[in-house]
CSV table of C-alpha atoms in Angstrom, one decimal:
chain,number,residue,atom,x,y,z
A,29,MET,CA,-11.2,10.2,-13.2
A,30,LEU,CA,-9.2,7.0,-15.0
A,31,ILE,CA,-10.8,4.2,-16.2
A,32,ASP,CA,-10.5,1.1,-14.6
A,33,LEU,CA,-9.5,-1.8,-15.3
A,34,LEU,CA,-13.0,-4.1,-15.7
A,35,SER,CA,-14.8,-1.3,-17.3
A,36,THR,CA,-11.1,-1.3,-19.9
A,37,ARG,CA,-11.4,-4.8,-20.5
A,38,ASN,CA,-14.8,-4.7,-21.1
A,39,GLN,CA,-14.2,-2.1,-24.0
A,40,ILE,CA,-10.8,-4.4,-25.7
A,41,ILE,CA,-13.9,-7.4,-25.2
A,42,ALA,CA,-16.4,-5.1,-27.0
A,43,GLY,CA,-13.1,-4.1,-29.6
A,44,GLN,CA,-14.1,-0.5,-29.0
A,45,THR,CA,-10.9,-0.6,-27.9
A,46,ARG,CA,-7.7,-3.0,-27.7
A,47,ALA,CA,-5.3,-4.2,-25.0
A,48,ALA,CA,-1.8,-3.3,-27.4
A,49,ASP,CA,-3.7,0.5,-28.1
A,50,GLN,CA,-3.8,0.4,-24.5
A,51,LEU,CA,-0.4,-0.7,-23.5
A,52,GLU,CA,1.4,2.1,-26.0
A,53,ARG,CA,-0.9,4.8,-23.8
A,54,CYS,CA,0.4,3.9,-20.3
A,55,ILE,CA,3.8,3.5,-21.8
A,56,ALA,CA,4.2,7.0,-23.3
A,57,THR,CA,2.3,8.7,-20.1
A,58,ALA,CA,5.5,6.0,-17.9
A,59,GLN,CA,7.9,7.9,-19.9
A,60,GLY,CA,6.2,11.6,-19.7
A,61,PRO,CA,6.8,14.1,-16.6
A,62,ALA,CA,4.5,13.1,-14.6
A,63,CYS,CA,6.2,10.5,-14.2
A,64,ALA,CA,10.0,11.3,-13.3
A,65,HIS,CA,11.2,9.3,-10.6
A,66,VAL,CA,8.8,6.5,-10.7
A,67,PHE,CA,10.1,3.5,-13.0
A,68,HIS,CA,13.7,2.2,-11.9
A,69,GLN,CA,13.6,-0.4,-14.9
A,70,THR,CA,11.5,-1.2,-18.1
A,71,CYS,CA,10.2,-4.1,-20.2
A,72,PHE,CA,7.7,-2.2,-22.5
A,73,ASP,CA,9.2,-4.9,-25.8
A,74,ALA,CA,8.0,-7.5,-23.5
A,75,ALA,CA,4.8,-5.9,-21.8
A,76,ARG,CA,4.0,-5.4,-25.6
A,77,SER,CA,4.2,-8.9,-26.8
A,78,ALA,CA,2.0,-9.5,-23.6
A,79,ALA,CA,-1.0,-7.1,-24.6
A,80,ALA,CA,-0.1,-8.9,-28.6
A,81,ALA,CA,0.3,-12.4,-27.5
A,82,PRO,CA,-3.5,-15.0,-28.7
A,83,GLY,CA,-6.2,-14.8,-26.5
A,84,VAL,CA,-5.1,-11.9,-23.7
A,85,GLN,CA,-8.4,-10.2,-23.7
A,86,GLN,CA,-10.3,-13.5,-22.6
A,87,LEU,CA,-7.7,-13.3,-19.9
A,88,PRO,CA,-8.7,-11.8,-16.2
A,89,LEU,CA,-6.2,-8.8,-17.2
A,90,ALA,CA,-6.3,-9.3,-20.5
A,91,GLY,CA,-3.1,-7.1,-21.4
A,92,LEU,CA,-3.1,-4.2,-19.3
A,93,ALA,CA,-0.4,-3.0,-18.1
A,94,VAL,CA,1.3,-3.7,-14.3
A,95,SER,CA,4.3,-2.2,-12.5
A,96,VAL,CA,5.9,-3.7,-9.8
A,97,LYS,CA,7.4,-2.6,-7.1
A,98,ASP,CA,11.1,-3.2,-7.1
A,99,LEU,CA,11.0,-5.6,-4.0
A,100,PHE,CA,9.5,-8.0,-6.3
A,101,ASP,CA,11.5,-11.0,-8.8
A,102,ILE,CA,10.3,-10.0,-12.6
A,103,GLN,CA,12.3,-12.6,-14.0
A,104,GLY,CA,15.6,-11.0,-16.2
A,105,LEU,CA,16.0,-8.1,-14.4
A,106,PRO,CA,18.1,-7.5,-11.4
A,107,THR,CA,15.7,-6.9,-8.0
A,108,MET,CA,17.0,-3.8,-6.5
A,109,ALA,CA,14.8,-2.5,-3.2
A,110,SER,CA,15.7,1.2,-4.4
A,111,SER,CA,19.6,0.0,-3.1
A,112,ALA,CA,22.6,1.7,-4.4
A,113,VAL,CA,23.9,-1.7,-1.7
A,114,LEU,CA,22.2,-3.9,-4.7
A,115,ALA,CA,23.0,-2.1,-7.9
A,116,ASP,CA,26.1,-5.1,-9.4
A,117,ALA,CA,22.6,-7.6,-8.2
A,118,PRO,CA,21.9,-10.2,-10.9
A,119,PRO,CA,19.2,-10.3,-12.8
A,120,ALA,CA,16.5,-12.4,-12.0
A,121,GLN,CA,15.9,-16.7,-13.1
A,122,ALA,CA,12.3,-16.3,-12.4
A,123,ASP,CA,9.3,-14.4,-11.7
A,124,CYS,CA,8.7,-13.9,-8.2
A,125,SER,CA,4.9,-15.6,-6.8
A,126,ALA,CA,3.1,-12.9,-7.3
A,127,VAL,CA,4.1,-11.5,-10.5
A,128,ALA,CA,3.5,-15.2,-12.0
A,129,ARG,CA,0.4,-15.2,-10.8
A,130,LEU,CA,0.1,-11.5,-11.9
A,131,ARG,CA,1.4,-12.5,-15.8
A,132,ARG,CA,-0.7,-15.4,-16.1
A,133,ALA,CA,-3.4,-13.4,-16.0
A,134,GLY,CA,-2.9,-11.4,-18.6
A,135,GLY,CA,-1.2,-8.4,-17.0
A,136,ALA,CA,1.4,-6.9,-19.3
A,137,ILE,CA,4.3,-6.3,-16.7
A,138,ILE,CA,5.7,-3.1,-17.4
A,139,GLY,CA,8.9,-2.6,-15.3
A,140,HIS,CA,10.4,-2.1,-11.8
A,141,THR,CA,8.5,2.0,-9.6
A,142,HIS,CA,11.3,2.7,-7.8
A,143,MET,CA,10.3,2.9,-4.0
A,144,VAL,CA,11.6,4.2,-0.1
A,145,GLU,CA,15.1,2.7,0.1
A,146,PHE,CA,14.3,-1.7,1.2
A,147,ALA,CA,11.2,-0.4,2.3
A,148,PHE,CA,12.0,1.2,5.3
A,149,SER,CA,9.9,4.4,5.5
A,150,GLY,CA,6.2,5.8,5.3
A,151,VAL,CA,7.4,9.2,3.7
A,152,GLY,CA,8.8,8.0,-0.4
A,153,VAL,CA,11.6,9.7,-0.7
A,154,ASN,CA,14.5,8.1,-1.9
A,155,PRO,CA,18.0,10.0,-2.0
A,156,HIS,CA,19.2,7.3,-4.4
A,157,PHE,CA,17.3,8.0,-7.1
A,158,GLY,CA,15.2,10.8,-7.2
A,159,THR,CA,11.4,11.3,-4.7
A,160,PRO,CA,8.6,10.6,-7.5
A,161,ALA,CA,5.9,13.8,-6.9
A,162,ALA,CA,2.1,12.3,-5.4
A,163,PHE,CA,-0.3,12.8,-8.9
A,164,ASP,CA,-4.3,12.7,-7.8
A,165,ALA,CA,-5.7,9.8,-9.7
A,166,ARG,CA,-8.6,12.2,-9.5
A,167,HIS,CA,-8.0,15.7,-10.5
A,168,GLY,CA,-4.7,15.5,-12.4
A,169,ALA,CA,-1.1,17.0,-11.1
A,170,LEU,CA,-1.4,18.9,-7.5
A,171,PRO,CA,-0.8,22.7,-6.6
A,172,GLY,CA,1.6,24.2,-5.3
A,173,PRO,CA,5.3,22.6,-5.2
A,174,ALA,CA,6.1,19.2,-5.5
A,175,ARG,CA,4.4,17.0,-2.9
A,176,VAL,CA,5.7,14.0,-1.1
A,177,PRO,CA,3.6,10.0,-2.6
A,178,GLY,CA,4.3,8.3,0.5
A,179,GLY,CA,6.2,4.9,0.8
A,180,SER,CA,6.9,2.6,0.6
A,181,SER,CA,5.3,1.4,-2.4
A,182,SER,CA,5.6,5.3,-3.8
A,183,GLY,CA,6.8,4.8,-6.9
A,184,ALA,CA,3.7,2.3,-7.3
A,185,ALA,CA,1.2,4.4,-6.3
A,186,VAL,CA,1.7,7.7,-8.6
A,187,SER,CA,2.2,5.0,-11.8
A,188,VAL,CA,-1.3,3.5,-11.1
A,189,ALA,CA,-2.7,7.9,-10.6
A,190,THR,CA,-1.0,9.1,-13.1
A,191,GLY,CA,-2.9,6.5,-15.9
A,192,ALA,CA,0.8,4.2,-16.5
A,193,ALA,CA,-0.9,0.8,-15.1
A,194,PHE,CA,-3.7,-0.1,-14.1
A,195,VAL,CA,-2.4,-2.8,-11.7
A,196,GLY,CA,0.5,-1.3,-8.8
A,197,LEU,CA,2.1,-4.4,-7.0
A,198,GLY,CA,3.2,-3.6,-3.9
A,199,SER,CA,3.7,-4.3,-0.1
A,200,ASP,CA,2.8,-3.5,3.0
A,201,THR,CA,4.0,-4.0,6.3
A,202,GLY,CA,4.0,-1.1,8.8
A,203,GLY,CA,1.3,0.9,5.4
A,204,SER,CA,2.3,0.7,2.5
A,205,ILE,CA,0.1,0.3,-0.2
A,206,ARG,CA,-2.8,2.2,2.4
A,207,ILE,CA,0.0,5.4,3.4
A,208,PRO,CA,0.8,5.9,-0.8
A,209,ALA,CA,-3.0,5.1,-1.7
A,210,ALA,CA,-4.1,7.5,-0.2
A,211,LEU,CA,-1.7,11.2,-0.6
A,212,ASN,CA,-2.5,9.2,-4.3
A,213,GLY,CA,-6.5,9.4,-4.4
A,214,ILE,CA,-7.0,5.7,-5.7
A,215,VAL,CA,-7.4,2.2,-3.8
A,216,GLY,CA,-5.1,0.1,-1.9
A,217,PHE,CA,-6.2,-2.8,-0.2
A,218,LYS,CA,-3.0,-5.1,2.2
A,219,ASN,CA,-4.8,-8.3,2.9
A,220,THR,CA,-4.7,-10.3,5.1
A,221,ALA,CA,-0.8,-11.5,5.2
A,222,ARG,CA,-1.4,-15.5,5.1
A,223,LEU,CA,-3.6,-15.2,1.6
A,224,VAL,CA,-0.4,-13.9,-0.9
A,225,PRO,CA,3.0,-15.4,-0.6
A,226,THR,CA,5.4,-13.3,-0.5
A,227,ASP,CA,8.7,-15.7,-2.1
A,228,GLY,CA,11.0,-14.1,-4.2
A,229,ALA,CA,11.1,-10.4,-2.9
A,230,ILE,CA,13.4,-9.0,-0.1
A,231,PRO,CA,12.1,-8.6,3.3
A,232,LEU,CA,11.5,-6.1,5.1
A,233,SER,CA,9.7,-8.6,8.2
A,234,THR,CA,8.4,-11.8,8.0
A,235,THR,CA,6.8,-11.2,10.4
A,236,LEU,CA,4.7,-8.4,9.2
A,237,ASP,CA,5.5,-8.2,4.8
A,238,THR,CA,2.6,-8.2,2.7
A,239,ALA,CA,2.1,-8.7,-0.8
A,240,CYS,CA,-0.7,-6.4,-2.5
A,241,ALA,CA,-1.8,-3.8,-4.8
A,242,MET,CA,-2.9,-0.7,-6.0
A,243,THR,CA,-5.7,0.0,-8.4
A,244,ARG,CA,-8.6,2.5,-10.4
A,245,SER,CA,-10.9,0.9,-7.9
A,246,VAL,CA,-12.0,-1.0,-5.1
A,247,ARG,CA,-13.6,-3.6,-7.9
A,248,ASP,CA,-10.4,-3.5,-9.6
A,249,ALA,CA,-8.9,-4.2,-6.0
A,250,ILE,CA,-11.2,-7.3,-6.3
A,251,ALA,CA,-10.2,-8.6,-9.2
A,252,VAL,CA,-6.4,-8.3,-8.3
A,253,HIS,CA,-7.2,-9.7,-5.0
A,254,GLU,CA,-8.3,-13.1,-6.5
A,255,ILE,CA,-5.3,-13.2,-8.7
A,256,LEU,CA,-2.9,-12.1,-6.6
A,257,ALA,CA,-4.5,-14.7,-4.0
A,258,ALA,CA,-5.9,-17.6,-6.0
A,259,ARG,CA,-9.7,-17.6,-4.3
A,260,ARG,CA,-12.8,-15.9,-4.5
A,261,VAL,CA,-14.1,-13.0,-3.1
A,262,THR,CA,-17.8,-14.0,-1.8
A,263,ARG,CA,-19.7,-10.9,-2.7
A,264,SER,CA,-22.4,-10.0,-0.8
A,265,PRO,CA,-25.7,-8.8,-2.0
A,266,ALA,CA,-26.0,-6.3,2.5
A,267,PRO,CA,-26.9,-3.1,1.9
A,268,LEU,CA,-24.9,-0.5,3.2
A,269,SER,CA,-27.5,-0.5,6.6
A,270,ALA,CA,-26.7,-4.3,7.3
A,271,TRP,CA,-22.7,-3.8,8.5
A,272,ARG,CA,-22.0,-3.4,11.7
A,273,LEU,CA,-19.6,-0.4,11.7
A,274,ALA,CA,-17.1,0.7,14.0
A,275,VAL,CA,-14.9,4.6,14.8
A,276,PRO,CA,-12.5,4.0,16.8
A,277,ALA,CA,-11.5,7.2,18.7
A,278,THR,CA,-8.0,6.5,20.0
A,279,LEU,CA,-4.9,6.9,18.3
A,280,PHE,CA,-7.0,7.4,14.9
A,281,LEU,CA,-8.5,10.2,15.5
A,282,HIS,CA,-5.4,12.1,17.5
A,283,ASP,CA,-3.8,14.9,15.8
A,284,LEU,CA,-6.0,15.6,12.6
A,285,GLU,CA,-4.7,17.8,10.7
A,286,PRO,CA,-7.8,20.1,10.1
A,287,ALA,CA,-8.8,19.3,6.6
A,288,VAL,CA,-8.6,15.4,7.2
A,289,ALA,CA,-10.7,15.3,9.7
A,290,GLN,CA,-13.2,18.1,7.4
A,291,ALA,CA,-12.5,15.2,5.1
A,292,PHE,CA,-13.5,12.7,7.8
A,293,GLU,CA,-16.5,13.8,9.1
A,294,ARG,CA,-18.3,14.8,6.0
A,295,THR,CA,-17.1,11.3,4.9
A,296,LEU,CA,-19.0,9.9,7.9
A,297,ALA,CA,-22.3,12.0,7.1
A,298,SER,CA,-22.6,10.6,3.8
A,299,LEU,CA,-22.4,7.1,4.7
A,300,ARG,CA,-24.7,7.9,7.7
A,301,ARG,CA,-27.4,9.4,5.0
A,302,ALA,CA,-27.0,6.1,2.7
A,303,GLY,CA,-28.2,4.3,5.8
A,304,ALA,CA,-25.0,3.2,7.4
A,305,GLN,CA,-25.1,2.2,11.8
A,306,ILE,CA,-21.6,3.5,13.0
A,307,THR,CA,-20.3,3.4,15.9
A,308,GLU,CA,-18.3,5.4,17.7
A,309,ILE,CA,-15.8,4.0,20.0
A,310,ALA,CA,-12.2,4.5,22.6
A,311,LEU,CA,-11.0,1.0,21.4
A,312,PRO,CA,-8.2,1.9,24.1
A,313,GLU,CA,-5.8,-0.7,23.2
A,314,THR,CA,-4.6,0.7,20.5
A,315,ALA,CA,-2.9,2.8,23.2
A,316,GLU,CA,-0.8,0.4,24.3
A,317,LEU,CA,1.1,0.1,21.1
A,318,ALA,CA,3.8,2.7,21.9
A,319,GLN,CA,4.8,0.3,25.0
A,320,LEU,CA,4.8,-2.5,23.4
A,321,ASN,CA,7.3,-1.7,20.4
A,322,ALA,CA,9.5,0.8,22.4
A,323,THR,CA,12.0,-2.6,22.0
A,324,GLY,CA,12.0,-1.3,18.6
A,325,GLY,CA,8.9,-3.8,17.5
A,326,PHE,CA,9.1,-7.0,14.5
A,327,SER,CA,10.7,-4.4,11.3
A,328,PRO,CA,14.9,-3.5,12.4
A,329,ALA,CA,14.9,-6.7,14.1
A,330,GLU,CA,14.2,-8.6,11.3
A,331,SER,CA,15.6,-6.6,8.5
A,332,TYR,CA,18.9,-5.9,10.7
A,333,ALA,CA,19.1,-10.1,10.1
A,334,TRP,CA,18.7,-10.2,6.3
A,335,HIS,CA,20.9,-7.0,5.9
A,336,ARG,CA,23.8,-7.2,8.8
A,337,ARG,CA,25.8,-8.9,6.5
A,338,LEU,CA,26.1,-5.8,3.5
A,339,LEU,CA,25.8,-3.2,6.6
A,340,GLU,CA,29.1,-4.5,7.2
A,341,HIS,CA,31.0,-3.6,3.8
A,342,LYS,CA,28.0,-1.4,2.7
A,343,ALA,CA,27.3,0.5,5.1
A,344,ASP,CA,28.3,3.9,3.7
A,345,ARG,CA,26.2,3.2,-0.2
A,346,TYR,CA,23.0,3.1,2.6
A,347,ASP,CA,20.1,5.7,2.5
A,348,PRO,CA,21.3,7.5,6.2
A,349,ARG,CA,17.9,7.1,7.8
A,350,VAL,CA,17.6,3.5,6.3
A,351,ARG,CA,20.2,2.6,7.4
A,352,ALA,CA,19.1,4.0,11.1
A,353,ARG,CA,16.4,2.1,11.2
A,354,ILE,CA,17.4,-1.1,10.4
A,355,ALA,CA,20.6,-0.5,13.0
A,356,LEU,CA,18.0,-0.7,15.9
A,357,GLY,CA,17.8,-3.6,15.6
A,358,ALA,CA,20.9,-4.9,16.3
A,359,GLY,CA,19.9,-4.0,20.0
A,360,MET,CA,17.4,-6.4,20.6
A,361,SER,CA,18.2,-9.6,22.4
A,362,ALA,CA,17.4,-13.2,21.7
A,363,ALA,CA,14.7,-12.6,24.4
A,364,ASP,CA,13.4,-8.9,23.9
A,365,TYR,CA,12.2,-10.9,20.3
A,366,ILE,CA,10.3,-13.8,21.8
A,367,ASP,CA,9.2,-11.5,25.1
A,368,LEU,CA,7.3,-8.9,21.7
A,369,LEU,CA,6.9,-12.5,19.9
A,370,HIS,CA,4.3,-13.5,23.1
A,371,ALA,CA,3.3,-9.3,24.2
A,372,ARG,CA,1.3,-9.4,20.0
A,373,ARG,CA,-0.5,-12.7,21.2
A,374,ALA,CA,-1.8,-11.3,24.2
A,375,TRP,CA,-2.5,-7.4,22.5
A,376,MET,CA,-4.3,-9.4,19.4
A,377,ALA,CA,-6.6,-11.3,21.8
A,378,ARG,CA,-7.7,-7.9,23.1
A,379,MET,CA,-8.4,-6.4,20.3
A,380,HIS,CA,-10.7,-8.8,18.7
A,381,ALA,CA,-12.7,-9.2,21.7
A,382,ALA,CA,-12.9,-5.7,21.3
A,383,ILE,CA,-13.7,-5.4,18.1
A,384,ASP,CA,-16.0,-9.0,17.4
A,385,GLY,CA,-19.0,-7.7,17.6
A,386,PHE,CA,-18.2,-5.1,14.4
A,387,ASP,CA,-18.0,-6.4,10.4
A,388,ALA,CA,-15.3,-3.8,10.2
A,389,LEU,CA,-13.8,-0.5,11.0
A,390,LEU,CA,-13.8,2.8,9.9
A,391,SER,CA,-11.0,5.8,10.5
A,392,PRO,CA,-8.7,8.0,7.9
A,393,THR,CA,-5.9,6.9,6.7
A,394,VAL,CA,-3.8,9.2,7.3
A,395,PRO,CA,-4.3,12.2,9.5
A,396,ILE,CA,-1.8,14.4,7.4
A,397,VAL,CA,-1.9,15.6,3.6
A,398,ALA,CA,1.3,15.4,1.7
A,399,PRO,CA,3.9,17.6,2.9
A,400,SER,CA,5.9,19.0,0.2
A,401,ILE,CA,9.0,16.9,-0.6
A,402,ALA,CA,11.4,19.6,0.3
A,403,SER,CA,11.0,19.8,3.7
A,404,VAL,CA,11.7,16.0,4.2
A,405,ALA,CA,13.7,16.0,1.8
A,406,PRO,CA,17.6,13.9,2.9
A,407,GLY,CA,19.3,16.4,5.1
A,408,ALA,CA,20.4,16.2,8.2
A,409,GLU,CA,18.7,19.4,9.1
A,410,ARG,CA,15.8,18.5,8.1
A,411,ASP,CA,16.0,14.9,9.6
A,412,ALA,CA,13.6,16.1,12.8
A,413,GLU,CA,10.6,16.4,10.2
A,414,PHE,CA,11.2,13.3,8.0
A,415,TRP,CA,11.2,11.5,11.4
A,416,ARG,CA,8.0,13.2,12.7
A,417,VAL,CA,6.6,13.3,9.2
A,418,ASN,CA,7.0,9.6,9.0
A,419,GLY,CA,5.7,8.6,12.3
A,420,LEU,CA,2.2,9.8,11.6
A,421,LEU,CA,2.1,8.9,8.4
A,422,LEU,CA,2.4,5.1,9.9
A,423,ARG,CA,0.6,5.7,12.7
A,424,ASN,CA,-2.6,4.9,11.9
A,425,THR,CA,-2.0,2.1,8.8
A,426,SER,CA,0.6,-0.2,11.6
A,427,VAL,CA,-2.4,-0.9,14.3
A,428,VAL,CA,-3.5,-3.6,11.3
A,429,ASN,CA,-0.3,-5.3,10.7
A,430,MET,CA,-0.1,-5.4,13.8
A,431,LEU,CA,-3.4,-7.1,14.4
A,432,ASP,CA,-2.6,-8.9,11.6
A,433,GLY,CA,-5.9,-8.1,9.4
A,434,CYS,CA,-6.6,-6.2,6.7
A,435,ALA,CA,-7.9,-2.7,5.5
A,436,LEU,CA,-8.5,-0.6,2.4
A,437,SER,CA,-7.9,3.0,1.7
A,438,LEU,CA,-10.1,4.2,-0.9
A,439,PRO,CA,-10.5,8.0,-2.1
A,440,CYS,CA,-12.3,10.2,0.5
A,441,HIS,CA,-11.2,13.7,-1.3
A,442,VAL,CA,-13.1,15.7,-3.3
A,443,ALA,CA,-12.7,18.7,-5.8
A,444,GLY,CA,-10.1,21.7,-4.2
A,445,GLU,CA,-8.6,18.9,-1.3
A,446,LEU,CA,-5.2,17.4,-1.6
A,447,PRO,CA,-6.1,13.6,-2.1
A,448,MET,CA,-6.9,11.9,1.6
A,449,GLY,CA,-7.9,7.9,2.5
A,450,LEU,CA,-10.7,6.6,4.5
A,451,MET,CA,-9.4,3.5,5.8
A,452,VAL,CA,-12.0,0.0,6.4
A,453,TRP,CA,-10.1,-2.4,8.3
A,454,HIS,CA,-10.6,-5.8,10.8
A,455,GLY,CA,-8.7,-8.7,12.0
A,456,ALA,CA,-7.0,-11.4,9.9
A,457,LEU,CA,-9.8,-13.0,7.3
A,458,ALA,CA,-11.8,-10.0,7.0
A,459,ASP,CA,-11.0,-9.6,4.1
A,460,ASP,CA,-14.8,-10.1,1.6
A,461,ALA,CA,-16.8,-8.4,4.2
A,462,VAL,CA,-14.0,-5.8,4.5
A,463,LEU,CA,-14.4,-5.2,0.6
A,464,ASN,CA,-18.2,-6.1,0.3
A,465,ILE,CA,-18.0,-2.8,2.4
A,466,GLY,CA,-15.3,-1.0,0.6
A,467,LEU,CA,-17.7,-1.8,-2.2
A,468,LEU,CA,-20.3,0.0,-1.4
A,469,ILE,CA,-19.1,3.0,0.7
A,470,GLU,CA,-17.4,3.5,-3.3
A,471,GLN,CA,-20.4,3.9,-4.9
A,472,GLU,CA,-21.7,6.6,-1.8
A,473,LEU,CA,-18.3,8.6,-2.2
A,474,GLN,CA,-18.8,8.4,-5.6
A,475,LYS,CA,-21.6,10.9,-5.4
A,476,GLN,CA,-20.3,13.7,-3.8
């Protein structure tokens, strides 16, 4: 199992290792076979300078390696969103706010990671630059055929899972941090969207986009969130038994693969033995989402607004599956969009009323284990399977985005199982409760 950021920082402060040595280990991993198709562009020399800067070991990230999804501006590098459409993009003139905050905190930025083109899928497949294979941070390379890493922050997740980075900056519009975290056995925290600025990032949905990160532990997730959000997380001494937890059945538990159902039930049993008070609830409001998004939802409409000029001249350069989703936005009228805004507000009010009596809710992050890359690779003959898998991977996580909520995915699998995630979630600005509960749950799951 990989050592987390905070443990490594403590070793650096104690003189037991150096940031420069840790960085070289990360660079060697980034250049190794496990990271094939993970990095789009690298800036190793600049990272070496950052790791060697005087006093860096006293900063929160201590000169340790940070990867950045190819959606966020890094000064001096073009931002391409892993798309051939932006092959001629000029170098960014400045870091985006999220990257700047990580850099000021002592992060050694090692480069841009590959992603789903323009962040528009939860599977992780990219026909332009290749698809990184999922990797289990706990137990190493997955057995059998190469499996999808989840998306859209695919390369960021694999960079953290393999040990090439301690932090993977990504985005989450419908699950793009939590899905790959679950499929790679790492931690992904989607904060309340408004807490972290998204300027200097190519948008998918201005309503739903969230800048956030993947890490090796929940305590690392807290440390990185405090940097990205420029705020302190309020810590609680309350034990697991003091928190009110719920398991919603509607939608979240439908059509679980047997391995996921088994891992989820085992996890709940472990938490109950540790004193957790867990209530099962119906939460039928989640079944309303299909009708709510019947006209396409926010992402197609808002992405089409950004892409429509590019589509006029470069439509043939897009991944056909991504282009098809963006094109759906062309058919949404202004009236439909306004209706969706109103319907979402009303739905959020009903959801908050239903979950108000609980501190957090527990669900499988995704209902399936990672399928093989071959089964969903580009090709019209595999489109039906791709769309089926994409829908399942996004189903649970996207509820939180529509709720404008926050959620943490942490690994809940054991040796001999493919990676799976437990999602701890709630509504807007419940970030601190979700993180405190996540810390306690992680401690219990590490005993399995």
